[in-house]
Every structure is written in C-alpha cells, then in structure tokens.
Coordinates of C-alpha atoms and ligand atoms in Angstrom, one line a residue:
X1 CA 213.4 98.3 177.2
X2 CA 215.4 101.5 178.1
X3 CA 217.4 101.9 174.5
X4 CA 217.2 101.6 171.0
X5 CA 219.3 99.0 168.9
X6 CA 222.9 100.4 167.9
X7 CA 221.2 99.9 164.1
X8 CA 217.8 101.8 164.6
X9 CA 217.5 104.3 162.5
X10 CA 216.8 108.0 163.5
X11 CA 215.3 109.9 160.5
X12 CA 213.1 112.9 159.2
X13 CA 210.5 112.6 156.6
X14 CA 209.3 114.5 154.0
X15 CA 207.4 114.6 150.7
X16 CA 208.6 116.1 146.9
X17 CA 205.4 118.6 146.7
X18 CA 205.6 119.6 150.7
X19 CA 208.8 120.6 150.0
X20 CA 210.6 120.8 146.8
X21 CA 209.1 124.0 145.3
X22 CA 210.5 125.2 141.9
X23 CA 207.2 123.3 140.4
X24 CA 208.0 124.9 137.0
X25 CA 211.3 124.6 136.8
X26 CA 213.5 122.5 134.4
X27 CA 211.1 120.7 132.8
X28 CA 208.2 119.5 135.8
X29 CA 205.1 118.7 135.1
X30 CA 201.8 119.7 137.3
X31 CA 200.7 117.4 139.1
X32 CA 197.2 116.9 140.6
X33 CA 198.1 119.9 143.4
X34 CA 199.6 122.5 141.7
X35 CA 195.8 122.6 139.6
X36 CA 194.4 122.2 143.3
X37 CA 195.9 125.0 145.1
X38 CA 195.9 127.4 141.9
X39 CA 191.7 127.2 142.1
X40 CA 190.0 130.4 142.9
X41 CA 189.9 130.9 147.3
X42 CA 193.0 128.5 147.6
X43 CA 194.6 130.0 150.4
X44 CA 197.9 128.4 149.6
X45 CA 200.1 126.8 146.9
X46 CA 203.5 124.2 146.6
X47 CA 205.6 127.2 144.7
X48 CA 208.0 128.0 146.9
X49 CA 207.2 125.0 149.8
X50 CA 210.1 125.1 151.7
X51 CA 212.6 125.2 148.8
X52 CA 214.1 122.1 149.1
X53 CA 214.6 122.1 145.4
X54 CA 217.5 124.5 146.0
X55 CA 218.4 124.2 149.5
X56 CA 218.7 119.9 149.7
X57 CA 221.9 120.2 150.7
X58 CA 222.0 122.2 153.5
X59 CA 219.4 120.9 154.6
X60 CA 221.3 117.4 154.6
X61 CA 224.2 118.8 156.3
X62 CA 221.9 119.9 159.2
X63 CA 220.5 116.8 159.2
X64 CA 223.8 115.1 159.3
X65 CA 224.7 117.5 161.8
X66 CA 221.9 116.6 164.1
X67 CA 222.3 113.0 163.9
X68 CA 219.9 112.0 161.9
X69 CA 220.6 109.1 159.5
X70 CA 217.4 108.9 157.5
X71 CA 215.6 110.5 155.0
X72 CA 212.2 109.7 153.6
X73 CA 211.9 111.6 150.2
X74 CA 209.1 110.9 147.3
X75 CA 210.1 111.3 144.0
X76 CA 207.7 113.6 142.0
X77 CA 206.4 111.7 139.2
X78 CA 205.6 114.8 136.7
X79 CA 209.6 115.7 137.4
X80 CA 210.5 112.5 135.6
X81 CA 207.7 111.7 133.0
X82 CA 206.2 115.4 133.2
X83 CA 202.8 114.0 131.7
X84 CA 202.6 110.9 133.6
X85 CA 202.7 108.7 130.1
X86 CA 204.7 109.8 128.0
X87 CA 208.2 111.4 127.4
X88 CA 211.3 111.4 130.2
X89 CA 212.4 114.4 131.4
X90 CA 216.5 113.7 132.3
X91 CA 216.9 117.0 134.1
X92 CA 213.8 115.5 136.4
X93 CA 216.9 112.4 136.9
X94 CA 219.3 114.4 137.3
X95 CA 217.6 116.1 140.4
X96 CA 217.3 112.8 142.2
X97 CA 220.5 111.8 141.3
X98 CA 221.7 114.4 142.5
X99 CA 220.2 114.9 145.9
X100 CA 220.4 110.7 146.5
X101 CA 224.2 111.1 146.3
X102 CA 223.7 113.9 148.5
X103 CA 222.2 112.2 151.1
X104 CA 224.7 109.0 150.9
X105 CA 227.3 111.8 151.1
X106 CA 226.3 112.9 154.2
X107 CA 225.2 109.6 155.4
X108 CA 221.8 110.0 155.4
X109 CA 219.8 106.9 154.2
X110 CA 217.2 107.8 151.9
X111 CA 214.1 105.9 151.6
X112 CA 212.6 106.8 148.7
X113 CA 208.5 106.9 148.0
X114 CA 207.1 106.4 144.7
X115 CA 204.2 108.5 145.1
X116 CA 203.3 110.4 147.9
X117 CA 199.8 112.4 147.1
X118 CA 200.7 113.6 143.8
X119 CA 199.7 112.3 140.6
X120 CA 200.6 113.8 137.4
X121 CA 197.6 116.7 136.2
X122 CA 197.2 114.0 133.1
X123 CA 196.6 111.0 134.6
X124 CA 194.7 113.1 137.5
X125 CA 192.2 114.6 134.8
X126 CA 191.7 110.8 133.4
X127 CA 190.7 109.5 136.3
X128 CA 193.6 109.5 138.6
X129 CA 193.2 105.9 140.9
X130 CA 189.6 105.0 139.1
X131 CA 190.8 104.5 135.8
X132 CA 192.8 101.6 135.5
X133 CA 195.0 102.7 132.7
X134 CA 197.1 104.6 135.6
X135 CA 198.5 101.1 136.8
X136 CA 200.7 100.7 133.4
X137 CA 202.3 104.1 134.0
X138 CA 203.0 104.0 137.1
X139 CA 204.9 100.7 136.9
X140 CA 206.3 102.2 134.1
X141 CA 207.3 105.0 136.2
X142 CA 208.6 103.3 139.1
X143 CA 210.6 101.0 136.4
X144 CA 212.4 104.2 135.4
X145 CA 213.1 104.5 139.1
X146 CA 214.2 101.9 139.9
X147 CA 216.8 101.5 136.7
X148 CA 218.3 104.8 137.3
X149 CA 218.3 104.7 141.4
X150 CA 217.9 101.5 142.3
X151 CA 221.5 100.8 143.1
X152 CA 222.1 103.0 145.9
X153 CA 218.4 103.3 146.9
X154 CA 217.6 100.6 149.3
X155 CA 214.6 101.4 150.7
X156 CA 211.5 102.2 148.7
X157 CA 207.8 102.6 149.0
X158 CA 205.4 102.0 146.4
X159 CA 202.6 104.7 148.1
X160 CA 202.2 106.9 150.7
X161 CA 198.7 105.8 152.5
X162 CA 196.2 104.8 150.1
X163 CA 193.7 105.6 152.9
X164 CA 194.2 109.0 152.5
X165 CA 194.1 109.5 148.7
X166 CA 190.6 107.8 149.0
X167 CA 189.3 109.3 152.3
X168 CA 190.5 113.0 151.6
X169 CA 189.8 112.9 148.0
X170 CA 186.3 111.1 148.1
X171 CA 185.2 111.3 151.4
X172 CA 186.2 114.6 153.1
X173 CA 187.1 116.6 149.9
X174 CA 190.0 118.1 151.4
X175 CA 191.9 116.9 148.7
X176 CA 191.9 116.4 145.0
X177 CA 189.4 115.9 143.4
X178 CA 187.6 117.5 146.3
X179 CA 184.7 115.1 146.4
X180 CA 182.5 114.4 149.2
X181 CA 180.7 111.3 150.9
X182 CA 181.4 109.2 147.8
X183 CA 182.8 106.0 149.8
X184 CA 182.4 103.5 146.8
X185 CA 184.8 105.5 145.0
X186 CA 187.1 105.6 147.9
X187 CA 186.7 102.2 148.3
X188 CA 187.6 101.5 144.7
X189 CA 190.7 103.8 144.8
X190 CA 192.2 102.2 147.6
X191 CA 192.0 98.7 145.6
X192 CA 192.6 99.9 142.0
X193 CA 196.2 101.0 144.7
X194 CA 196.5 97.8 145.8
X195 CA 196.9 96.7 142.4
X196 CA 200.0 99.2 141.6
X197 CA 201.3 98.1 145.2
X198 CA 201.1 94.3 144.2
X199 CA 202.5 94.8 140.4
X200 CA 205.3 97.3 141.6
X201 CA 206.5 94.9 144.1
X202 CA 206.8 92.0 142.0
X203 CA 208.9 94.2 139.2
X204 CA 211.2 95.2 141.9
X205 CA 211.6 91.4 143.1
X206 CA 212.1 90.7 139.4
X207 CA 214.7 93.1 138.8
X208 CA 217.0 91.9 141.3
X209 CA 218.5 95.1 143.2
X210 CA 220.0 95.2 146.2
X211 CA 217.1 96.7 148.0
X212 CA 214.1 96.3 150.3
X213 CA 210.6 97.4 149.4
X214 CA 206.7 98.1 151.0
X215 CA 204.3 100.3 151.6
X216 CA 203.7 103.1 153.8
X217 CA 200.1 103.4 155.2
X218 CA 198.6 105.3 158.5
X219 CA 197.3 103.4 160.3
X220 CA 195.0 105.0 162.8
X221 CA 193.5 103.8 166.2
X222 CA 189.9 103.1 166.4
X223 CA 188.3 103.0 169.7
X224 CA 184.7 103.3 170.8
X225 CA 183.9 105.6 173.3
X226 CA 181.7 103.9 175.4
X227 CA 181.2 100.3 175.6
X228 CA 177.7 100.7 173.8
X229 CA 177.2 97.4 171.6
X230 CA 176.3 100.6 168.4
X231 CA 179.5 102.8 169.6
X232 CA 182.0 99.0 169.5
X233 CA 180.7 98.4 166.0
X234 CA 181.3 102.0 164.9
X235 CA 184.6 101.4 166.2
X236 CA 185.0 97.9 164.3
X237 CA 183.6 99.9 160.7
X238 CA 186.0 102.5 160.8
X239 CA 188.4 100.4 162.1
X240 CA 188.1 97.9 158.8
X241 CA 187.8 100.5 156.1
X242 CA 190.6 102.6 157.0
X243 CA 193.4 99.8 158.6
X244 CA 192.1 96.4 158.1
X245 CA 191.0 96.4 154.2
X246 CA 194.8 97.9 153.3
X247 CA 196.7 95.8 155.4
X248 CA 194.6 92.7 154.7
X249 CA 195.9 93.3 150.9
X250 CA 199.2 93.7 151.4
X251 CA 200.2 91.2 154.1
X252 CA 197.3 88.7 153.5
X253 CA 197.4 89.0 150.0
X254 CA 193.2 88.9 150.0
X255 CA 190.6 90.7 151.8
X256 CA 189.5 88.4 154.8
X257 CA 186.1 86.9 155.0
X258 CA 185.5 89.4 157.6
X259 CA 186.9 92.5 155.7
X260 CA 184.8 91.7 152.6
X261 CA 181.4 91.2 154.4
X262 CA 182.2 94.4 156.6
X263 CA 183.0 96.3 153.7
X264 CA 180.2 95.2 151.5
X265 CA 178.2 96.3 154.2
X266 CA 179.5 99.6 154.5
X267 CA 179.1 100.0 150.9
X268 CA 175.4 98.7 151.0
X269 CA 174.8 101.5 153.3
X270 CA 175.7 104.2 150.8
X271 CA 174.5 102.7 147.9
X272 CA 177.3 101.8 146.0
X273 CA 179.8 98.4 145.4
X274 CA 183.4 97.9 143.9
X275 CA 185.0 96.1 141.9
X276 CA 187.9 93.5 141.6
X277 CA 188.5 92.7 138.0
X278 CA 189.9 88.9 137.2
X279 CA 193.4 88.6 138.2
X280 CA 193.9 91.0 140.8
X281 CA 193.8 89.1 143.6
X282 CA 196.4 86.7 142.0
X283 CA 198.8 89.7 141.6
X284 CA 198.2 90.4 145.1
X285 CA 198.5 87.5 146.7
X286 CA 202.1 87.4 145.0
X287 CA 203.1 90.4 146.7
X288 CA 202.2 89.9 149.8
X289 CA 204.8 87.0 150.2
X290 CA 207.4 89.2 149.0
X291 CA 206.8 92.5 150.6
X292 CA 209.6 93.2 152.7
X293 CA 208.9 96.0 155.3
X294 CA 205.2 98.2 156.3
X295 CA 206.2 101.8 156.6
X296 CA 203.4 102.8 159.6
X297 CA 202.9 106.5 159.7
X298 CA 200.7 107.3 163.0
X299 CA 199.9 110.5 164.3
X300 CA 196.2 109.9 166.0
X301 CA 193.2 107.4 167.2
X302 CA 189.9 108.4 166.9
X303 CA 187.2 108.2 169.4
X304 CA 184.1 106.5 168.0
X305 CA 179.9 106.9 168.4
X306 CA 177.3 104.9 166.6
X307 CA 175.4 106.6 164.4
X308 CA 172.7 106.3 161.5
X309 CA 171.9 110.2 160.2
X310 CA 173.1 111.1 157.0
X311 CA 177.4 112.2 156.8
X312 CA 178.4 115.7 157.6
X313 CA 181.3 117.0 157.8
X314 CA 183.8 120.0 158.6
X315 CA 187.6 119.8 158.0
X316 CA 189.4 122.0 160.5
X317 CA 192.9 123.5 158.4
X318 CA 192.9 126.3 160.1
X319 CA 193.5 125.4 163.8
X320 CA 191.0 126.4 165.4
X321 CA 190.0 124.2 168.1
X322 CA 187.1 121.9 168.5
X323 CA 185.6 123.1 165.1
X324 CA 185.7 119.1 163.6
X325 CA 182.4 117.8 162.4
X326 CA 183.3 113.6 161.0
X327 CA 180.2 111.5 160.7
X328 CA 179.8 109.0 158.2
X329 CA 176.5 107.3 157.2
X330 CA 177.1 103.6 157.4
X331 CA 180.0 103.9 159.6
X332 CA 179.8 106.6 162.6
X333 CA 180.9 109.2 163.9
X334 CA 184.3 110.3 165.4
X335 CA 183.8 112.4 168.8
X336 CA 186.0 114.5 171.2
X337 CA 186.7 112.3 174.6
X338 CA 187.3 114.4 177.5
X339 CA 190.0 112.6 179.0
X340 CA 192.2 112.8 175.4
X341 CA 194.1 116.1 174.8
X342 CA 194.4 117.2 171.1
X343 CA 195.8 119.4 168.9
X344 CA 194.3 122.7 168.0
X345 CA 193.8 120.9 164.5
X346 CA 191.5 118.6 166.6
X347 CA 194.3 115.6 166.2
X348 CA 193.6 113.2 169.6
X349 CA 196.9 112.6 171.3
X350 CA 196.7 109.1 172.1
X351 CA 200.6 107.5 171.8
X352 CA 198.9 104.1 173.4
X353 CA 197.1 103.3 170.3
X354 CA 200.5 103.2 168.3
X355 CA 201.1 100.7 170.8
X356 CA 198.0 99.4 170.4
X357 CA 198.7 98.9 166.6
X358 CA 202.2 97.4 166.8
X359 CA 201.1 94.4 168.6
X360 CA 198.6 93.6 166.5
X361 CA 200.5 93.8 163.4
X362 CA 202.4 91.4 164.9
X363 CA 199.4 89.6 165.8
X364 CA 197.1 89.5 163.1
X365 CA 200.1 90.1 160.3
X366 CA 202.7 87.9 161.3
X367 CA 204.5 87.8 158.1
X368 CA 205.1 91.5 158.7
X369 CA 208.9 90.9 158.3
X370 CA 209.8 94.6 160.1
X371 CA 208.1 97.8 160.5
X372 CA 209.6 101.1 160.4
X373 CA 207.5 104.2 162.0
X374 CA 207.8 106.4 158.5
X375 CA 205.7 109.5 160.1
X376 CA 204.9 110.8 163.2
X377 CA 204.9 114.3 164.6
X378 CA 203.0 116.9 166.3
X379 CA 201.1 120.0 164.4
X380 CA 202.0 123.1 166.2
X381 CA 202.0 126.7 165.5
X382 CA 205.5 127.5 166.8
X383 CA 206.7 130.8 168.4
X384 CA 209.5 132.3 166.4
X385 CA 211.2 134.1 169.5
X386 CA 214.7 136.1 168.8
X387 CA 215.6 133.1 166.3
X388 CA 214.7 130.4 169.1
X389 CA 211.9 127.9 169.5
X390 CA 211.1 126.4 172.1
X391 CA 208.5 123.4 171.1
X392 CA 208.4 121.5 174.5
X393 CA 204.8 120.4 173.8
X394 CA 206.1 118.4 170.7
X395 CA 209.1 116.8 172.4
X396 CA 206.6 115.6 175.0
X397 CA 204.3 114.1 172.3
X398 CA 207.1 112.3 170.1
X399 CA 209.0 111.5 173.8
X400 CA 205.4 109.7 174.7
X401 CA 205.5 107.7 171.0
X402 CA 209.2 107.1 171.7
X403 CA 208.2 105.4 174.9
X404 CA 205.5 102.9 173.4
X405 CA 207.6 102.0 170.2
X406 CA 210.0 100.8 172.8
X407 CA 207.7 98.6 175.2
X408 CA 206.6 97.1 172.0
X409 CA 210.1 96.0 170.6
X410 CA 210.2 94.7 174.2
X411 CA 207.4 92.4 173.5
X412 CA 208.4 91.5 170.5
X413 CA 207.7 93.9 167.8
X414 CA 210.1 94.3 165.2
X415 CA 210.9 98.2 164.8
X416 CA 213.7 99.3 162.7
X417 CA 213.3 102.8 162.8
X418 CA 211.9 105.9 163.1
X419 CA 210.9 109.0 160.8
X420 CA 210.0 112.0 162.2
X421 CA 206.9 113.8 160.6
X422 CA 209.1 116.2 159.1
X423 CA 213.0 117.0 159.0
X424 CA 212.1 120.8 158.1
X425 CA 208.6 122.2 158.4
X426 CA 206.9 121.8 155.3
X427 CA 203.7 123.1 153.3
X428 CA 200.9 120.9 155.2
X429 CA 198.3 119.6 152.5
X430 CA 195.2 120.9 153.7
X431 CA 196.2 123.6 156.2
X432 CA 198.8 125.4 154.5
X433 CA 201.9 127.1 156.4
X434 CA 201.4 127.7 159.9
X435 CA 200.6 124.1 161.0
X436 CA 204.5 123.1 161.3
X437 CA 205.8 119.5 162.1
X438 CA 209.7 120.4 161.8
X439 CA 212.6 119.8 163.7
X440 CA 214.0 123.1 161.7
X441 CA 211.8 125.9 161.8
X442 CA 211.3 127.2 158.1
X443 CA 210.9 131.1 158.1
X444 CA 209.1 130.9 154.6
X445 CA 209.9 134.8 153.3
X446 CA 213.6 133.8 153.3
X447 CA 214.0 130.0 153.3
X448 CA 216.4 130.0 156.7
X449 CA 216.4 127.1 158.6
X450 CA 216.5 127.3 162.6
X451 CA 216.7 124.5 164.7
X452 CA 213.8 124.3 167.4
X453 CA 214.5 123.0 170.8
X454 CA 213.2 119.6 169.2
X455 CA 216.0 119.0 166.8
X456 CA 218.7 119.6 170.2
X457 CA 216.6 116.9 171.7
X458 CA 216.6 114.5 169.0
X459 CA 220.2 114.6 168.7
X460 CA 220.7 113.7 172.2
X461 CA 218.5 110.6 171.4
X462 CA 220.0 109.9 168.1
X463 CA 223.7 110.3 169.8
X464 CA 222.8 107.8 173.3
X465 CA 220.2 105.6 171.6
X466 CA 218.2 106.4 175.1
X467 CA 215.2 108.5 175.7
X468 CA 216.6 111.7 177.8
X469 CA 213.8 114.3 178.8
X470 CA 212.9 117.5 178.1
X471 CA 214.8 119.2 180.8
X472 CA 218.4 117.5 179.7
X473 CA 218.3 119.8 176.3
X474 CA 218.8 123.6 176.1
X475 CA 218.4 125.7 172.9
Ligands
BGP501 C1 200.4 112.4 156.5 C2 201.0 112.7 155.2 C3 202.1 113.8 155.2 C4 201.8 114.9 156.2 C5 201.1 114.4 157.5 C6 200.6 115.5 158.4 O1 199.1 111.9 156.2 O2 201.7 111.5 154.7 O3 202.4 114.2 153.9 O4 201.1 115.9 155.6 O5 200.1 113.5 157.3 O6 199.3 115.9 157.9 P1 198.8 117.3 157.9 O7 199.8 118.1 157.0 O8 197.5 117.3 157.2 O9 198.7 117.8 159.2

C-alpha cells in the first residue's frame, strides 16, 4: 500500500496540563501535578507549559496551515469542577467552548480526552484511582462534558493509558503519587479505570450524541531477547500486565482465563492481590460491545531478560544515554539490544512492533471496530539554529512508523488516522522541557512557535496522502 485513504486523518496531539498553562487562572483547580511539580527539587512545573491557554488559536491556524486536520486535546477536569466533586466552574466551559469552535473553525477535528494524567488535587489526596468514590465524579464529570460539547465533539476518549497512571505512579514513581514497586496497587488502579471506562461509555451510548467514543492506551511491544524459555516468559509477563490485561477489558469485556492466572501470578510474586467488587465485570462486559474505536499511542518495544532478584530501578528524564535501570521482581527485566537504536532517553526504536501490534489487535480483538494511532513521536533535543530546525532524525522515525501503519491497512488493519506525539512541543511529564516531540518548535521564554523541518514534511504527506522522503522537503 503506497497511500493513505482520501479520509485518513492527519493530526497533532496534545494534553490540557502539557500545554495549557495559566493553571490559576479563571477559576482552575490543581490538579494532582501542579502539587507534584511544586515539591521541593522539582526541576519543573505546568505554569507556563507552552501557553496554549492563550495562544490556541494560533496555534490552530498553523495547524490548519500545515494540513493537519486533527487535534487531540484533554479537557482539564479541575478547569470544569475545580475540586473534582463539587461546584461548576463556567469560565472552565467557556474555555473549551471556546477553543472547540476554534478548531471546527479552522477545520481541525478535535478529539477530545476526558482525562489525560491529571486528576483533580481532591480526589488525588482521597485516593485518586484506589478509592472508588472517584468513579461517581468522574462520570459526573464527563456527563457535564458531554451535555455542553457533545454536539460538535465527535470523538472522545474516556482515558489516556491506564498503564501509565499505574506503572508511573506505583511502579516507577515517576509520577504522582511517586510510589515504587507497589504492583498490587497498580494492578488495582488500572481496574478500578476500567470501571470509569465501562460506566462512561454506556452514559455516552445512553445519551444519544452524534459521536464515537474509546479509549486510548499504549500499547507497547514486548519481545524477549533471546529465545531463552526464562527471557520468552519475561516477555509474555510484561507483555500481559501492561497490553493484554487493558485490552482484554475493553474489547473482551473480561479478563481471559489466561490474563487472570498470569496476573494472579504476578501479583503472588510481590505479595499482594486485587480486587473486583460484584458488578464490575457486568458493566464491563456492556462496554465492550459498544466501544467504538481503541486510540493506540506507541512510541517503543522493550527488550526482555528473565529475572528473579528483587526490582530496581532508574528513570532516565534527563537524557542521558544508557542510564535506564527496569527490573521488576516477578516479571523481568527490560535490557538494551545491540542491534535496536534508541533515544538518548533510552526509548528502543523499533517501528516493527507497531506493526507487530496492529495485526494482533485485529487478531486477538476482532471486534476492534477501527483504530486510530492517537500518539507517536520522537523525543529529541532539537537545535534551535538562526530560527530553523532541522529534525531529520525524527522524520526518519515517524517516516519508518508511517511505513508499517500502512503495510498493515494492507493486510487488513483498519487505521483511521494518525496523531502525532505532539502538534507543538510541550512540557514532557517526567523530563521537563528539553525533551521536545513537536512539529513547532516552542521557544519557552517567549511562547513563539517555529516550524521544524518536520512540520514541512508532514504537510507534504498530509497534502499527497503518500509518504515522500526526507530529501523532498526543505526548511
Ligand atoms: C505518553 C503520554 C503523553 C506524552 C508521551 C511522551 O505516554 O500520553 O502525554 O507525554 O507519552 O512521553 P514523555 O513525555 O515521557 O517522553
């Protein structure tokens, strides 16, 4: 397959607290992050972020401008119900009104997440995913949503990958609340999500709108790195707790025999168990027959070694190459392989494994209805040169990505579209400012936008609906 469909769509993501700033104006709550980032040795915060609060619509013009015809946006929750339970701030509407005509303005579709990392501080402090109050508000939340936006919103997403809430929260504690090793809790995150997912998606059916709605997870490639019997079924554990337990739920509507024993075992190993409370899996079997799109953010596989010591870790934010410790007791341990580049944040580049996990949706899910790639980008410290960038190494990465997506719709795969991780660069959770992702360079001290050599080249793509190479595009 040489080109895209006349009706796939070309688009940028983004995220409210990566790039909205103004976090304490006209009547925003905190959320979990702004508490976060304000601790003492923080090395960063979401003030400013890339100011999108302000600048939406020029960046929508650019967009518009560079032929891109999608948006992913998240709406920030403490904007609209500032404390998460209580009261409705209308200036908090009146943003996303605002910036939604905006986009259908400039003909820019936006698809519209629900929560995307960033839980108000209230419902953070009680508990955040672990206390099962949450589920009320946030339905109650995404209700408001959906009554006030829901008629030119078409696309939504309940969350931004559950697997990362869990794994960076409980697990690496590079996130909120900064936790470590904990994989019960992680595990019981993820499902106490599921249950949101499942009641949010059977509101929206209910309500009638003239809409689609799913779920955006990353899904990330698992493969061992020798064919070692111990270094296949590290392969198979990570494999299940981070892709297979989440998509199970949400297209199975249960976790599969195989799921459930794998993940009771991992949860044996590290002393702990979850639990579903009566009813759930009802809900969730519901919503899996009416889901009606998986957004798939991919960026990465991992390269997996069998291994029983105890977990140790060390997150690299910083970008300083080959500094990543990940072993996990009960699970094993992700490893460099020679033959893989990566990025100086340690991130294997490995576009086969998005292959690699296309097919097999459409294998293993094959209710799947359509996928649309809602993230995928390259981390890269970009050289600012006389108000010109020239990021060849991340047109090569998305041009490889491009490539794959392709032969799969070839075989069969239905792809819709395509969101590059991100329209503008952005404040990166974890690493803070100078790992960029954007098609428009962001000089933070004065908010300009530039475009990089990436954002020429993505036009060209958008424009022919064919993949044209580096050399064809000039800044
Ligand atoms: C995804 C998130 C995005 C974004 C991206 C890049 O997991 O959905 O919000 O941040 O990863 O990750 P990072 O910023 O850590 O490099």
């Amino acid at each position: 397959m040489k080109q895209f469909a006349d009706d796939f769509i070309f688009g940028g993501a983004t995220a409210a607290f990566q790039v909205e700033g103004a976090t304490k104006e006209d009547g925003r709550g905190p959320c979990c992050w702004d508490e976060y980032m304000s601790r003492p040795g923080s090395r960063f915060n979401g003030d400013k972020a890339s100011d999108f609060y302000h600048k939406y619509k020029d960046d929508l013009e650019l967009a518009n401008e560079f032929g891109i015809n999608g948006i992913r946006i998240s709406i920030s929750w403490s904007r609209i119900i500032p404390d998460g339970s209580g009261e409705v701030n209308h200036k908090g509407i009146d943003f996303y009104n605002r910036l939604i005509d905006e986009c259908i303005k400039n003909d820019v579709e936006p698809f519209v997440t629900l929560h995307h990392f960033d839980t108000p501080l209230g419902l953070f402090e009680k508990g955040d995913w672990l206390n099962r109050d949450i589920i009320t508000h946030f339905v109650r939340f995404a209700k408001i949503c959906f009554e006030h936006f829901g008629d030119r919103v078409k696309k939504w997403a309940t969350f931004n990958e559950p697997w990362s809430v869990a794994q960076n929260g409980y697990i690496i504690g590079n996130f909120p609340p900064s936790i470590k090793f904990d994989i019960p809790k992680a595990v019981q995150t993820m499902h106490n999500m599921m249950v949101a997912h499942a009641k949010t998606i059977n509101l929206y059916k209910n309500m009638n709108l003239p809409g689609e709605i799913g779920i955006v997870h990353t899904l990330e490639g698992k493969c061992p790195i020798s064919d070692k019997p111990e270094d296949k079924r590290a392969a198979y554990l990570d494999d299940t707790i981070a892709n297979k337990f989440m998509l199970d739920a949400c297209f199975k509507g249960e976790y599969g025999k195989d799921t459930w024993e794998t993940i009771h075992e991992i949860l044996e190993k590290n002393h702990g168990t979850f639990t579903v409370y009566d009813g759930d899996m009802d809900i969730i079997q519901a919503a899996a027959k009416d889901i009606d799109f998986l957004g798939m953010n991919y960026y990465s596989s991992h390269f997996l070694q069998g291994y029983d010591g105890e977990s140790k870790m060390h997150h690299n934010g910083t970008g300083e190459k080959g500094t990543s410790v990940f072993a996990l007791q009960g699970i094993g341990a992700r490893v460099s392989n020679p033959n893989v580049e990566t990025t100086d944040w340690d991130w294997p580049i490995y576009p086969q494994g998005m292959y690699d996990m296309l097919v097999r949706i459409k294998r293993d899910y094959p209710n799947y209805k359509k996928i649309y790639i809602a993230e995928n980008g390259m981390g890269y410290k970009d050289d600012f040169v006389d108000g010109k960038i020239d990021d060849t190494p991340r047109i090569e990465y998305i041009r490889k990505h491009f490539t794959y997506i392709l032969k799969a719709i070839q075989e069969g795969v239905n792809v819709k579209g395509y969101y590059v991780w991100s329209l503008m660069d952005v404040l990166s959770w974890s690493n803070g400012y100078n790992k960029r992702y954007g098609l428009f360079y962001v000089d933070f001290e004065t908010q300009k936008r530039y475009p990089k050599k990436s954002a020429y080249w993505f036009k060209k793509i958008a424009k022919t609906k064919r993949l044209v190479s580096v050399d064809d595009v000039e800044i």
